[in-house]
Each structure stands twice: as C-alpha cells, then as structure tokens.
Coordinates of C-alpha atoms in Angstrom, one line a residue:
Chain A
M1 CA -0.1 -0.4 0.2
A2 CA 3.0 2.6 0.9
S3 CA 4.9 1.4 -1.4
E4 CA 1.7 2.3 -4.3
H5 CA 1.3 5.7 -3.0
K6 CA 5.0 6.2 -3.4
T7 CA 5.2 5.2 -7.3
G8 CA 1.8 7.2 -7.6
D9 CA 3.5 10.1 -6.1
G10 CA 6.6 9.9 -8.3
V11 CA 5.1 9.2 -11.4
V12 CA 2.9 12.4 -11.0
S13 CA 6.0 14.6 -9.7
R14 CA 7.9 13.5 -12.8
R15 CA 5.0 14.4 -14.8
A16 CA 4.8 17.3 -13.2
S17 CA 8.4 18.5 -13.2
L18 CA 8.1 17.7 -17.5
F19 CA 4.9 19.9 -17.4
R20 CA 6.9 22.4 -15.8
R21 CA 10.3 22.4 -18.1
L22 CA 7.8 22.1 -20.7
R23 CA 6.0 25.3 -18.8
E24 CA 9.5 27.2 -18.4
H25 CA 11.0 26.6 -22.0
R26 CA 10.1 30.3 -23.4
W27 CA 9.1 28.6 -27.1
T28 CA 6.3 26.6 -25.4
G29 CA 3.8 29.1 -24.2
L30 CA 4.3 31.0 -27.6
L31 CA 3.6 27.9 -29.7
V32 CA 0.6 27.0 -27.9
N33 CA -0.7 30.9 -28.2
V34 CA 0.3 31.5 -32.0
A35 CA -0.4 28.1 -33.2
P36 CA -4.4 28.0 -33.5
S37 CA -4.8 31.5 -35.1
G38 CA -1.1 30.9 -36.8
F39 CA -2.9 28.1 -38.6
W40 CA -6.1 30.1 -39.2
L41 CA -4.6 33.3 -40.7
V42 CA -2.4 31.1 -42.8
A43 CA -4.9 28.4 -43.9
F44 CA -8.2 30.8 -44.6
F45 CA -6.5 34.2 -45.5
L46 CA -2.9 34.0 -46.7
A47 CA -3.5 30.9 -48.4
P48 CA -6.8 31.9 -50.2
L49 CA -4.7 35.7 -51.3
A50 CA -2.0 33.6 -52.8
V51 CA -4.4 31.5 -54.4
T52 CA -6.4 34.6 -56.0
F53 CA -2.9 35.5 -56.9
Y54 CA -2.4 32.2 -58.6
Y55 CA -6.1 32.3 -60.5
S56 CA -5.2 36.1 -61.2
L57 CA -2.3 34.8 -63.7
G58 CA -4.8 32.6 -65.7
R59 CA -7.0 33.0 -68.4
S60 CA -10.8 32.6 -68.5
G61 CA -12.9 30.8 -71.5
A62 CA -16.3 30.4 -72.4
F63 CA -19.1 29.2 -70.0
G64 CA -17.0 30.1 -66.8
V65 CA -13.9 27.5 -67.5
M66 CA -10.8 28.6 -66.1
H67 CA -7.7 27.7 -68.1
L68 CA -5.1 27.7 -65.1
G69 CA -2.0 25.4 -66.3
L70 CA 1.1 26.2 -66.6
S71 CA 1.2 27.5 -70.4
D72 CA -1.8 29.6 -69.5
L73 CA -0.3 31.4 -67.1
G74 CA 0.7 35.3 -67.5
L75 CA 0.1 39.0 -66.9
Q76 CA -2.6 39.1 -69.6
Q77 CA -5.4 39.6 -67.1
Y78 CA -3.0 42.8 -65.6
A79 CA -2.6 44.2 -69.2
K80 CA -6.5 44.2 -69.8
L81 CA -7.1 46.1 -66.8
L82 CA -4.3 48.5 -66.9
V83 CA -3.3 48.9 -70.4
P84 CA -4.8 51.2 -73.0
E85 CA -6.5 49.8 -76.1
G86 CA -4.1 50.3 -78.6
A87 CA -1.7 51.3 -77.2
S88 CA 1.6 49.3 -75.8
G89 CA 5.0 49.4 -73.8
I90 CA 6.1 52.6 -72.4
E91 CA 3.3 54.7 -74.4
A92 CA 0.8 52.9 -72.5
V93 CA 2.5 53.8 -69.1
W94 CA 2.9 57.5 -70.1
I95 CA -1.1 57.9 -71.1
S96 CA -2.0 56.5 -68.1
L97 CA 0.0 58.4 -66.0
A98 CA -0.8 61.6 -68.0
W99 CA -4.5 60.5 -67.5
M100 CA -3.9 60.4 -64.2
L101 CA -2.8 63.3 -63.4
E102 CA -4.9 65.0 -65.6
G103 CA -7.9 63.8 -63.4
L104 CA -6.1 65.3 -60.3
I105 CA -5.2 68.6 -61.9
P106 CA -6.5 70.2 -65.2
L107 CA -3.5 70.1 -67.4
D108 CA -4.7 70.2 -70.6
I109 CA -2.8 67.2 -71.9
E110 CA -3.3 65.9 -75.4
L111 CA -4.2 61.9 -75.3
T112 CA -3.3 60.7 -78.0
T113 CA -6.3 58.5 -79.6
A114 CA -5.6 55.4 -77.1
Q115 CA -7.6 56.0 -74.1
P116 CA -7.0 54.5 -70.4
T117 CA -9.5 51.2 -69.6
A118 CA -12.7 51.8 -67.6
F119 CA -11.1 49.9 -65.0
M120 CA -8.4 52.7 -64.6
R121 CA -11.2 55.1 -64.9
L122 CA -13.2 53.4 -61.9
T123 CA -10.1 52.7 -59.9
V124 CA -9.3 56.5 -59.6
K125 CA -12.8 57.5 -59.6
S126 CA -12.9 55.2 -56.4
V127 CA -9.8 56.5 -55.0
L128 CA -11.0 60.0 -55.5
I129 CA -14.7 59.5 -53.7
G130 CA -12.3 57.9 -50.8
A131 CA -10.4 60.5 -50.3
V132 CA -13.5 63.0 -50.6
A133 CA -15.3 61.1 -47.8
T134 CA -12.5 61.2 -45.8
L135 CA -11.9 64.7 -45.8
V136 CA -15.1 65.4 -44.9
S137 CA -14.8 63.0 -42.5
F138 CA -11.8 64.7 -41.1
L139 CA -13.7 67.9 -41.4
V140 CA -16.9 67.3 -39.8
G141 CA -15.6 64.9 -37.3
Y142 CA -12.7 66.4 -35.8
P143 CA -14.8 69.5 -34.3
T144 CA -16.8 66.7 -32.7
A145 CA -14.0 65.0 -31.4
Y146 CA -12.5 68.1 -30.4
Y147 CA -15.7 68.9 -28.2
I148 CA -16.0 65.7 -26.8
G149 CA -12.4 65.6 -25.6
R150 CA -12.2 69.5 -24.4
I151 CA -15.3 71.4 -24.3
A152 CA -17.9 69.2 -22.8
P153 CA -17.9 68.5 -19.5
E154 CA -16.1 65.9 -18.0
R155 CA -18.5 63.5 -16.4
Y156 CA -20.7 64.0 -20.0
R157 CA -17.7 62.5 -22.2
N158 CA -18.1 59.0 -21.5
L159 CA -22.0 59.0 -22.7
L160 CA -21.6 61.1 -25.5
L161 CA -18.7 58.6 -26.4
V162 CA -20.8 55.9 -26.3
L163 CA -23.6 57.8 -28.5
V164 CA -20.9 58.0 -31.9
I165 CA -19.9 54.1 -31.1
L166 CA -23.9 52.7 -30.7
P167 CA -24.7 53.2 -34.6
F168 CA -21.8 51.2 -35.3
W169 CA -23.1 48.2 -33.1
A170 CA -26.0 48.5 -35.2
S171 CA -26.4 47.1 -38.4
F172 CA -24.2 48.5 -41.3
L173 CA -27.4 47.3 -43.9
V174 CA -30.2 48.7 -41.9
R175 CA -28.6 52.2 -41.9
I176 CA -27.8 52.3 -45.2
Y177 CA -31.6 51.3 -45.9
A178 CA -32.2 54.5 -43.1
I179 CA -30.2 56.7 -45.5
Q180 CA -31.9 55.4 -48.6
L181 CA -35.7 56.2 -46.8
I182 CA -34.5 59.4 -46.2
L183 CA -33.0 60.3 -49.6
T184 CA -36.6 58.7 -51.5
A185 CA -38.5 60.7 -49.4
D186 CA -39.6 64.3 -50.4
N187 CA -39.7 66.7 -47.3
L188 CA -37.4 69.8 -45.9
L189 CA -34.7 67.8 -45.4
T190 CA -34.6 66.6 -48.9
D191 CA -35.1 69.7 -50.4
L192 CA -32.2 71.0 -48.3
M193 CA -29.9 67.8 -49.5
H194 CA -31.1 68.9 -53.6
L195 CA -29.5 72.3 -52.7
I196 CA -26.3 70.7 -51.4
A197 CA -26.1 68.3 -54.1
Q198 CA -26.4 71.5 -56.6
A199 CA -23.8 73.2 -54.8
L200 CA -21.4 69.9 -55.3
A201 CA -22.2 69.6 -58.9
W202 CA -19.7 72.1 -60.1
L203 CA -17.1 69.8 -58.3
P204 CA -15.7 67.4 -61.2
L205 CA -16.7 64.0 -59.1
F206 CA -19.9 65.2 -58.9
T207 CA -23.0 65.1 -61.2
Y208 CA -26.7 66.4 -60.3
N209 CA -29.2 65.3 -62.7
G210 CA -32.2 66.2 -59.8
N211 CA -32.1 63.1 -58.1
L212 CA -30.9 62.5 -54.5
M213 CA -30.8 58.2 -54.9
N214 CA -28.3 56.4 -57.0
S215 CA -26.2 59.4 -57.4
R216 CA -22.7 60.0 -56.2
F217 CA -23.8 62.5 -53.7
A218 CA -25.6 59.9 -52.2
V219 CA -22.7 57.5 -52.5
M220 CA -20.8 60.0 -50.6
L221 CA -23.2 60.5 -47.7
G222 CA -23.4 57.0 -46.9
L223 CA -19.8 56.8 -46.9
V224 CA -19.8 59.6 -43.8
Y225 CA -22.7 58.4 -42.2
I226 CA -21.2 54.7 -41.8
W227 CA -16.9 55.7 -41.3
I228 CA -17.1 58.8 -39.4
P229 CA -17.2 57.2 -36.2
F230 CA -13.6 55.7 -36.9
M231 CA -12.5 59.3 -37.2
I232 CA -14.2 60.4 -34.4
L233 CA -12.9 58.0 -32.1
P234 CA -8.8 57.8 -33.0
V235 CA -9.1 61.7 -33.0
Y236 CA -10.6 61.5 -29.5
A237 CA -8.3 59.6 -28.2
S238 CA -5.6 61.7 -29.2
I239 CA -7.0 65.0 -28.4
E240 CA -7.7 63.4 -24.8
E241 CA -4.0 62.8 -24.2
I242 CA -3.1 66.6 -24.8
D243 CA -1.8 68.2 -21.9
F244 CA -3.8 71.4 -22.7
T245 CA -1.3 73.7 -20.8
L246 CA 1.2 73.8 -23.5
Q247 CA -1.8 75.9 -25.6
E248 CA -2.0 77.9 -22.5
A249 CA 1.8 78.1 -22.4
A250 CA 1.6 79.5 -26.2
M251 CA -0.9 82.1 -25.9
D252 CA 1.1 83.3 -23.0
L253 CA 3.9 83.9 -25.1
G254 CA 1.6 85.7 -27.8
A255 CA -0.3 83.6 -30.1
D256 CA -3.6 84.0 -30.6
R257 CA -5.9 81.3 -30.2
W258 CA -5.8 79.7 -34.1
Q259 CA -2.2 80.2 -33.8
A260 CA -2.1 77.7 -30.4
F261 CA -4.6 75.4 -32.7
R262 CA -2.4 75.4 -35.3
K263 CA 1.1 75.4 -34.0
V264 CA 0.4 73.4 -30.7
V265 CA -2.5 71.5 -30.6
F266 CA -3.4 70.1 -33.9
P267 CA 0.2 68.8 -34.4
L268 CA -0.2 66.7 -30.8
S269 CA -3.2 65.4 -32.1
K270 CA -2.0 64.3 -35.5
P271 CA -1.3 60.6 -34.6
G272 CA -5.4 60.4 -34.0
V273 CA -5.9 62.0 -37.5
M274 CA -3.3 59.7 -39.6
A275 CA -5.6 56.5 -37.9
G276 CA -8.6 57.9 -38.2
T277 CA -7.8 59.0 -41.9
I278 CA -6.5 55.5 -42.7
L279 CA -9.5 53.8 -40.7
V280 CA -11.9 55.8 -43.0
F281 CA -10.1 56.1 -46.3
I282 CA -9.9 51.7 -46.5
P283 CA -13.4 50.9 -46.3
S284 CA -14.5 54.1 -48.2
A285 CA -12.6 53.4 -51.4
G286 CA -13.0 49.9 -51.7
A287 CA -16.7 50.0 -50.4
Y288 CA -19.0 47.5 -52.5
V289 CA -22.2 47.5 -50.6
I290 CA -22.8 51.4 -50.2
P291 CA -22.8 52.0 -54.2
A292 CA -24.5 48.8 -54.6
L293 CA -27.5 50.2 -52.5
L294 CA -27.2 54.3 -53.0
G295 CA -25.8 54.8 -56.1
G296 CA -26.0 54.6 -59.8
P297 CA -24.5 53.1 -62.5
D298 CA -22.0 56.4 -63.2
S299 CA -21.4 56.0 -59.2
Q300 CA -20.5 52.3 -59.0
M301 CA -16.8 51.7 -57.5
V302 CA -14.1 49.6 -58.0
G303 CA -16.0 47.0 -55.3
N304 CA -18.9 46.4 -57.3
F305 CA -16.2 45.7 -60.7
I306 CA -14.8 42.9 -58.8
A307 CA -17.9 41.5 -57.4
D308 CA -19.5 41.7 -61.0
R309 CA -16.5 39.7 -62.7
F310 CA -17.1 37.1 -59.8
N311 CA -20.6 37.1 -60.4
K312 CA -20.3 36.8 -64.0
G313 CA -17.7 33.7 -64.2
D314 CA -14.4 35.5 -65.0
W315 CA -12.6 34.9 -61.6
P316 CA -9.1 35.7 -63.4
L317 CA -9.9 39.0 -64.0
G318 CA -11.5 39.8 -61.1
S319 CA -8.7 38.3 -59.3
A320 CA -6.1 40.5 -60.9
A321 CA -8.6 43.5 -60.3
S322 CA -8.5 42.8 -56.4
F323 CA -4.5 42.7 -56.4
V324 CA -4.4 45.9 -58.1
L325 CA -7.2 47.4 -55.6
M326 CA -5.0 46.2 -52.8
A327 CA -1.8 47.7 -54.3
V328 CA -3.4 51.0 -55.3
M329 CA -4.2 51.1 -51.3
L330 CA -1.2 50.4 -50.4
L331 CA 0.9 52.7 -52.2
A332 CA -1.8 55.3 -51.1
I333 CA -1.2 54.6 -47.6
A334 CA 2.3 54.2 -47.8
A335 CA 2.4 58.3 -49.7
Y336 CA -0.1 59.4 -47.2
Q337 CA 2.1 58.3 -44.3
R338 CA 5.4 59.5 -46.2
Y339 CA 3.7 63.0 -46.6
S340 CA 2.6 63.4 -43.2
E341 CA 6.1 62.8 -41.7
G342 CA 6.1 59.5 -40.7
G343 CA 2.9 59.1 -38.1
E344 CA 2.3 55.7 -37.3
L345 CA -1.0 53.6 -38.0
A346 CA -2.7 52.8 -34.4
Chain B
M1 CA -5.2 93.8 -37.9
S2 CA -6.9 92.7 -41.1
T3 CA -10.2 91.5 -42.1
V4 CA -9.7 88.0 -42.0
K5 CA -8.1 87.9 -38.9
R6 CA -10.5 89.5 -36.8
L7 CA -12.8 87.5 -38.0
R8 CA -10.9 84.1 -37.4
S9 CA -10.5 85.6 -33.6
R10 CA -14.1 86.7 -33.2
L11 CA -14.9 83.3 -34.3
F12 CA -12.5 81.8 -32.1
A13 CA -13.6 83.8 -29.3
R14 CA -17.0 82.0 -29.7
G15 CA -15.2 78.6 -30.8
G16 CA -16.8 77.2 -27.9
A17 CA -20.4 77.5 -28.9
A18 CA -19.9 77.3 -32.6
I19 CA -18.1 73.9 -32.3
A20 CA -20.6 72.7 -29.8
V21 CA -23.5 73.3 -32.6
E22 CA -21.1 71.4 -34.7
A23 CA -20.9 68.3 -32.5
L24 CA -25.0 68.7 -32.0
L25 CA -25.2 68.6 -35.9
V26 CA -23.2 65.5 -35.8
Y27 CA -25.2 63.3 -33.7
L28 CA -28.7 64.2 -35.3
F29 CA -27.2 63.5 -38.5
L30 CA -25.9 59.8 -36.5
Y31 CA -29.2 59.4 -35.1
L32 CA -32.0 61.0 -37.3
P33 CA -31.9 58.0 -40.5
I34 CA -32.4 55.8 -37.4
V35 CA -35.1 57.1 -35.7
V36 CA -36.8 58.1 -39.0
L37 CA -36.9 54.1 -39.7
I38 CA -37.9 53.5 -36.6
G39 CA -41.0 56.1 -36.9
L40 CA -41.8 54.6 -40.4
S41 CA -42.1 51.2 -39.0
F42 CA -45.7 52.4 -37.4
N43 CA -46.7 54.0 -40.1
D44 CA -50.3 52.9 -41.4
S45 CA -49.7 53.2 -45.2
R46 CA -49.2 50.6 -47.9
Y47 CA -46.8 53.4 -49.0
A48 CA -43.4 53.2 -46.6
L49 CA -42.7 57.2 -46.9
V50 CA -45.8 58.9 -46.8
W51 CA -47.0 59.1 -43.1
N52 CA -50.8 58.1 -42.6
G53 CA -50.9 57.5 -38.9
F54 CA -50.0 55.3 -36.2
T55 CA -49.8 51.3 -36.6
T56 CA -48.6 48.4 -35.2
K57 CA -50.3 46.1 -37.9
W58 CA -46.9 45.7 -39.9
Y59 CA -45.4 44.1 -36.6
R60 CA -48.8 41.9 -35.8
A61 CA -48.3 40.6 -39.0
L62 CA -45.0 39.8 -39.2
F63 CA -44.6 38.0 -35.5
A64 CA -47.9 36.1 -37.0
G65 CA -46.1 34.9 -40.0
E66 CA -48.2 36.4 -42.4
T67 CA -46.4 37.6 -45.4
V68 CA -46.3 41.5 -44.6
A69 CA -46.0 44.1 -48.5
R70 CA -43.8 41.0 -49.9
V71 CA -41.4 40.1 -46.9
N72 CA -42.0 36.3 -46.3
P73 CA -41.9 36.1 -42.2
D74 CA -40.6 32.1 -42.4
A75 CA -37.7 33.3 -44.4
V76 CA -37.1 36.4 -41.9
F77 CA -37.0 33.7 -39.3
A78 CA -34.6 30.9 -40.9
T79 CA -32.0 33.0 -42.1
L80 CA -32.2 35.3 -38.7
A81 CA -31.7 31.5 -37.4
N82 CA -28.4 30.8 -40.0
S83 CA -26.7 34.0 -39.1
V84 CA -27.3 33.6 -35.3
H85 CA -25.6 29.9 -35.8
I86 CA -22.6 31.1 -37.8
A87 CA -22.1 33.9 -35.2
V88 CA -22.1 32.0 -32.1
V89 CA -19.4 30.0 -33.7
T90 CA -17.3 32.6 -35.0
V91 CA -17.5 34.2 -31.5
V92 CA -16.2 31.5 -29.6
L93 CA -13.4 30.2 -31.9
S94 CA -12.3 33.6 -32.8
T95 CA -12.5 34.9 -29.0
V96 CA -10.2 31.9 -27.4
F97 CA -7.5 32.0 -30.8
G98 CA -7.7 36.0 -30.9
T99 CA -7.2 36.3 -27.0
M100 CA -4.5 33.3 -27.1
L101 CA -2.8 35.5 -29.7
A102 CA -2.7 38.7 -28.4
F103 CA -1.0 36.8 -25.2
A104 CA 1.7 35.7 -27.8
I105 CA 2.1 39.2 -29.1
D106 CA 2.2 41.0 -26.1
R107 CA 4.0 39.0 -23.7
Y108 CA 6.7 37.3 -26.0
E109 CA 9.8 38.8 -28.0
F110 CA 10.6 36.4 -31.1
P111 CA 11.9 36.3 -34.4
G112 CA 8.9 37.2 -37.1
K113 CA 7.1 39.1 -34.8
G114 CA 7.2 42.2 -36.6
V115 CA 6.1 39.8 -39.8
L116 CA 3.1 38.3 -37.5
T117 CA 1.8 41.2 -36.5
S118 CA 1.1 43.0 -39.9
V119 CA -0.3 39.3 -40.9
V120 CA -3.0 40.2 -38.1
Y121 CA -3.4 43.6 -39.2
M122 CA -3.9 42.8 -42.7
P123 CA -7.5 41.1 -42.2
I124 CA -9.0 44.6 -40.6
I125 CA -7.4 46.8 -43.8
I126 CA -7.9 44.7 -46.7
P127 CA -10.9 45.8 -48.1
S128 CA -13.8 43.1 -47.8
V129 CA -14.6 42.2 -51.1
V130 CA -11.4 41.4 -51.8
M131 CA -11.5 38.8 -48.6
G132 CA -14.3 37.8 -50.0
V133 CA -14.0 36.6 -53.3
S134 CA -10.2 34.8 -52.3
L135 CA -12.2 33.0 -49.9
L136 CA -14.6 31.9 -52.6
V137 CA -11.7 31.0 -54.9
F138 CA -10.2 29.1 -52.6
F139 CA -12.8 27.0 -51.4
N140 CA -13.5 26.1 -55.0
M141 CA -9.9 24.7 -55.3
V142 CA -9.7 22.9 -52.0
G143 CA -13.1 21.3 -53.6
M144 CA -15.4 22.5 -50.2
Q145 CA -19.1 22.9 -51.0
T146 CA -19.9 26.6 -49.5
G147 CA -22.6 26.8 -46.9
I148 CA -22.2 27.5 -43.3
N149 CA -19.5 26.0 -42.4
T150 CA -17.4 28.3 -44.8
A151 CA -18.9 31.2 -43.5
I152 CA -17.8 30.4 -40.0
I153 CA -14.0 29.4 -41.4
G154 CA -14.3 32.7 -43.0
H155 CA -15.7 35.0 -40.3
T156 CA -13.2 33.5 -38.0
A157 CA -10.5 34.9 -39.9
F158 CA -11.2 38.4 -39.9
D159 CA -12.8 37.9 -36.7
I160 CA -9.6 36.6 -34.9
S161 CA -7.2 40.0 -35.7
F162 CA -9.9 42.1 -34.5
V163 CA -10.5 40.7 -30.8
A164 CA -6.5 40.3 -30.9
V165 CA -6.1 43.8 -31.3
V166 CA -8.9 44.7 -28.8
V167 CA -7.0 41.9 -25.9
A168 CA -3.6 43.4 -26.5
A169 CA -4.4 46.8 -26.2
R170 CA -6.2 45.7 -22.6
L171 CA -3.3 43.5 -22.1
Q172 CA -1.0 46.6 -22.3
S173 CA -2.0 48.6 -19.7
F174 CA -1.7 45.2 -17.9
D175 CA 0.1 45.2 -14.4
D176 CA 2.6 42.1 -14.7
S177 CA 3.4 42.2 -10.7
L178 CA -0.5 41.4 -10.2
E179 CA 0.5 37.8 -11.3
E180 CA 4.0 37.8 -10.0
A181 CA 2.1 38.5 -6.5
A182 CA -0.4 35.6 -7.5
K183 CA 2.5 33.4 -7.7
D184 CA 4.3 34.3 -4.6
L185 CA 1.7 33.5 -2.6
G186 CA 1.2 30.2 -4.2
A187 CA -0.9 30.2 -6.7
N188 CA 0.0 27.7 -10.0
E189 CA -0.2 28.8 -13.4
I190 CA -3.9 27.9 -13.9
E191 CA -5.1 29.2 -10.6
T192 CA -3.4 32.3 -11.6
F193 CA -5.0 32.6 -14.7
R194 CA -8.3 32.2 -13.5
Y195 CA -8.4 34.4 -10.4
V196 CA -5.8 36.9 -11.4
T197 CA -5.2 37.5 -15.2
L198 CA -8.9 36.3 -16.6
P199 CA -10.6 38.7 -14.2
L200 CA -8.6 41.6 -15.2
I201 CA -8.8 41.1 -19.2
K202 CA -12.2 40.1 -19.1
P203 CA -13.6 43.7 -20.0
G204 CA -11.0 43.5 -23.1
V205 CA -12.3 39.4 -24.1
L206 CA -15.8 40.9 -23.8
A207 CA -15.5 43.7 -25.6
G208 CA -13.6 41.5 -28.3
A209 CA -16.4 38.7 -28.2
L210 CA -18.8 41.2 -28.5
L211 CA -17.4 43.0 -31.3
A212 CA -16.8 39.3 -33.2
F213 CA -20.3 38.5 -32.5
A214 CA -21.5 42.0 -34.3
M215 CA -18.5 41.8 -37.3
S216 CA -20.5 38.1 -38.4
F217 CA -24.1 38.8 -37.5
D218 CA -23.6 42.2 -39.7
D219 CA -20.9 41.1 -42.4
Y220 CA -23.1 40.6 -46.0
V221 CA -19.9 41.1 -48.3
I222 CA -17.7 38.3 -47.3
S223 CA -21.0 35.9 -46.6
V224 CA -22.3 36.6 -50.0
F225 CA -19.5 34.8 -51.2
V226 CA -19.1 32.3 -48.8
T227 CA -22.6 30.8 -48.0
G228 CA -23.6 29.7 -51.1
S229 CA -27.4 29.0 -51.2
T230 CA -27.7 29.4 -47.6
D231 CA -28.7 32.4 -46.9
T232 CA -27.7 34.7 -43.8
L233 CA -29.8 37.5 -42.4
P234 CA -27.7 40.6 -44.4
I235 CA -28.2 38.6 -47.4
F236 CA -31.7 38.5 -46.9
F237 CA -32.2 42.0 -46.0
F238 CA -30.2 43.1 -48.5
S239 CA -32.0 41.2 -51.5
M240 CA -35.4 42.8 -50.1
V241 CA -33.8 46.3 -50.4
R242 CA -32.9 46.0 -53.7
Q243 CA -36.8 45.1 -54.4
G244 CA -37.7 48.2 -52.8
V245 CA -38.8 50.7 -50.2
T246 CA -41.9 49.0 -48.1
P247 CA -43.4 48.9 -44.5
G248 CA -42.3 45.3 -44.3
V249 CA -38.7 46.2 -44.8
N250 CA -39.0 48.6 -42.6
V251 CA -40.3 46.3 -39.9
V252 CA -37.5 43.9 -40.4
A253 CA -34.8 47.1 -39.9
T254 CA -36.2 48.0 -37.2
V255 CA -36.4 44.2 -35.5
I256 CA -32.6 43.9 -36.7
I257 CA -31.6 47.7 -34.7
V258 CA -33.6 47.1 -31.8
V259 CA -32.3 43.4 -31.2
T260 CA -28.6 43.8 -31.8
L261 CA -28.7 47.2 -29.3
V262 CA -30.2 45.1 -26.8
V263 CA -27.8 42.7 -26.7
V264 CA -25.3 45.7 -27.1
G265 CA -27.1 47.1 -23.7
L266 CA -27.5 44.0 -21.7
A267 CA -23.8 42.9 -22.1
Q268 CA -23.0 46.8 -20.8
W269 CA -25.2 46.4 -18.0
L270 CA -23.8 42.9 -17.2
Q271 CA -19.9 43.7 -17.2
G272 CA -19.5 47.5 -17.4
P273 CA -18.2 49.7 -20.3
T274 CA -17.2 47.2 -23.1
W275 CA -15.5 49.6 -25.3

C-alpha cells in the first residue's frame, strides 16, 4: 500500500516536472498561444490570397471555364485592366500617368487616340471618392472629437462617446437602408440635400441630375455616415491625451487662439488624425455595399467591378482587379504616411 | 489687423459654442435616419414613405407569420437562425484564438514578431470584397462545398484579428506584478490565470467577443461569396432592399436594430463598459 502510494507520487512529480520544464521553456507558451490562430490565418487568409493571385495569372474561357495550366499563366489579366487599348509598352504607361494627373489637376494634356481602360477610370474614381469621403469625415469629425475631448463637461464625456459608437453596433445594412429612406422621401430635409447636391455639382467628381438617390452624392453621404465614428474615436483619443497647459503657454507667449491651435494642439492630435484617415479611407475606397444600394450606374466603384466579374464567372479578371486594388491602397497609404512625416498607424 | 484675422479671432472667441453646435449637428446626422426608420415602421400606409397615422399592424402581421408587403416571415426567421448559428460559433472560435494570439504578441519577443503582427492587421485593412472573393476562390479550389461551415471559417479568419487587437490593447495596461504576486502567494499557473489574469482582461475579452459577434452577424460582403445557397439575415435583407422600400422592410430593419442594440446594452449593463 505504502509503496504503491510512493510510486504514484513519483509518477505525478515526474509528470509535473516535465510539465514545468515544458512551461519554463520560453518557446512552448508562445507556440501554444500562436498555433491555432496562426494556422487559421495562414490556411484561411494568406492561402486564399495566394490562390487568388494564382487565378489572376490564368485565363478565363467560355462558360466559366478557367485555364490555369502552366502554359496559360501570364500577366494578360493585368494588361487587360491597365494597358490602354491600342497602346503598348512605355506609351501605355505614359498615357495612364498623364490621364491620372489630368484627373487630379487639369493639365490640358493632349491624349493620343488611346484612352485609359474603364477599370483605370473606375479605380481612380474610387480613390478620389474615398479621399473626399475621408476629407469630409475629417472636417466634420475633428470638431466633434474636439468637443467631446475638450469642451464638453467631463461627466458627459463617456455618454457622448457611447453615442458615437452606438450606431456602429446597429446593423450596417439597416443604416444604409435608413439613408435610402431619407433620400427617397420628399420633405424639407431632402430639399436641403438637393441644394447641397446642386452646390457640389460644379466639382468634377459630382453630378447632379435632379435625383438624390442613385447619385454620387448619395454614395458620399452613405460613406461619411457609416465611417465617421472611425474618424471621431481615434482623434478623440489623441485629443484626450494632450496636455492643454501647452496651449495656454503658447497663448501666454503671444499666440492667438488660431495660432495656438495650428502650431500646438493640432500637431499633437496628429496621430489620431492619421489613424482616423486610414480607417475611413480604406473601407471607403474599397466600398461595395454602399455604391450597390445608394449609387447609380455612374457611381459604382471598384469593389462593384470585382464582385461583378465574379458573379459573371470571369474569376481571373476579378482576381487581378483585387490585387490591383490592394496595391493601389497600399501605395496610397504609404504615400500618405510619408507625406505626413512618418506618423504611425494606431 | 486684417479683416480675415479679426473675423478669425472672433470666431475663435466664440469657438466653444460653434463647436458645440457642430457636434450637435453630427449627433443629429448619426441618429436622424435611424429615428425616421423606426418611426416609419409604425406607419399606417402601404407606401413606406407617406405618413398616414400610427399602427402596429405590420409588427403583428410579421410575428403572426403573415407575409407583409412582400416580406416572407418564414424566410426572415430561417435566415436569422443561420446568422445566429454562424455568429455564435465564430465568436467562440475567434475569442479563444484571438485572446491567445494577443498574449503571444504582448508577452513574447521572438523573431518574426513584426511579420506576425502585420499579418494580424491585414484582415482589418484589406477591403472585405477582396477577402470574400479570395475565400470563394480558395474553397472552390480545395473543393469545399460552400455553406454555413465555410461562412464560419471565413468569419473567424477576420474576427481573430479584431479580437486580438482589442485584447492586446487591454493587455498593454496590464500590471505584470499582479501575476507575480499571485504566484508568490502559492497560486499555480492555472489558478493565476483563472483568478488574476482573466478577471483583469475580461472587459477586453468581452469587448472583443461582442465586436466579433457584431462583425459576423452583420457581415454581408464576405458572406455573400462564401455561404453558397444558404442565406444569412444580411443577405436576405439586402435582396429585400433591392426590391424596394416597403413597410415590411421597415419592420424587419427596426427589429434588427432593436435586437442588436438590446444585446449590446445588456452586455454593457452586465459587465460594465465594454468599449
């Protein structure tokens, strides 16, 4: 009896010591923690992206048949998306670049007979729509974040924050539908929006044909409505951390309110602005549901192009478009971060 | 002093009030559409947009199982069940895995940590339409039949990231000496985790789980590519909205809004602030 007990103890302690040794080995805990999610992300996130890239190199035949053999692979889908018809090589690059610049600043560049592809126009339009939605979110969201973080009485701050986040928990589709309800109605509010849409019509990006629904104005409104909390929250977080005695110091040294804001407060809130800008820009430029429900034929975006190719069975072209979209976004974000003097995401 | 400067300093002198008004307008902007939607769901009119007096007849019809203004209640409740099924399994998987991942990122230094962190951020910043189509292509290639299970797999893939980011934020403010104290007082690894670590990070984990539920329950873009012929509530709702604005759609929309807000509110009330 006694000896049996001893053996049992011995087994237990040997097991315990093995367990302890495993636990104390620094890699074990790490491996255990990383393994499940690492597997999931590699198998169901990175691998699908890799497979999609592979498809983007293939060719699509009739009746949704895909040619993915070694001899079929090439960059033909990317060429179809990006190379203007009737142009080749360096000329194609020049035409595309000239056209994109032309879209941003009117340069009166004489384009040759070749025109940029429909996909390029769509991509540039999507980036511009995303950028404008981000800018509007910033212009409207910054003062709100400033109000919550600096002006509102402290005991209401949490409530005000919750009120910004609450719509985010309410269904995305339902909120887009609510915007649709407002836009299709006919009352004082819609009259006001007609006026705004009309005033915006002189901008190259907007068109106004008397309708609010199925317009770029509707898409823009939807984007700002859905994503503005993503601007307000990070900006608020930055503003809350600012030591406002610095502002007082600036004013004691002779700065007026505007100078104190521009030279002291705003730079200190920049990390939040950076994060908010990226958080709003990415889903806006890559939007799919909002243009599908609120936009007309002229306000579909690159996300709709991708989904459309897949619905019509041209997977290689849709896959290639996905990768171009991701590349464009990464470039836009990299350029923005560099331009904004190396701010950091989140 | 130039006119511009004078105007500007005047504006800034009254800046507080101006900003307060601006903030008020933003709150109006955020809530007005939702209020209008809920209001119109009680509208006694065949035309969803023309106010014709208060009624609850659309709700009564929906819950009695009658088809109201082209909305089929059986389909609503069937797709609701699918959505809840997918969201619940997704929340369990992504909360456990995402929390573990957050621990790995917060507590360990290892080669490749930078790469891992950027892979974790990627599902958050990649457009969802791209994630949706890539999963579709992948499931097609490996020969998996799309349906509820593929939806769970896809939703978990992006929810892990959201949970990991939220929990990692909570872990950053975690005081390691509390765990050491527990161990000094004789607690083993599991007891320390159960009685010290978990309670301290619980708000973060709960917020992550709630976020994961909302993201999964609400997802349309990824689901539409990976659920095959199984409809979820957002997919069903999308096709209803495509067919036009009707009192039936208003009622379903209001029910969705109220249910999600009640769930969030309940969690909030039970657990303290979750954001």
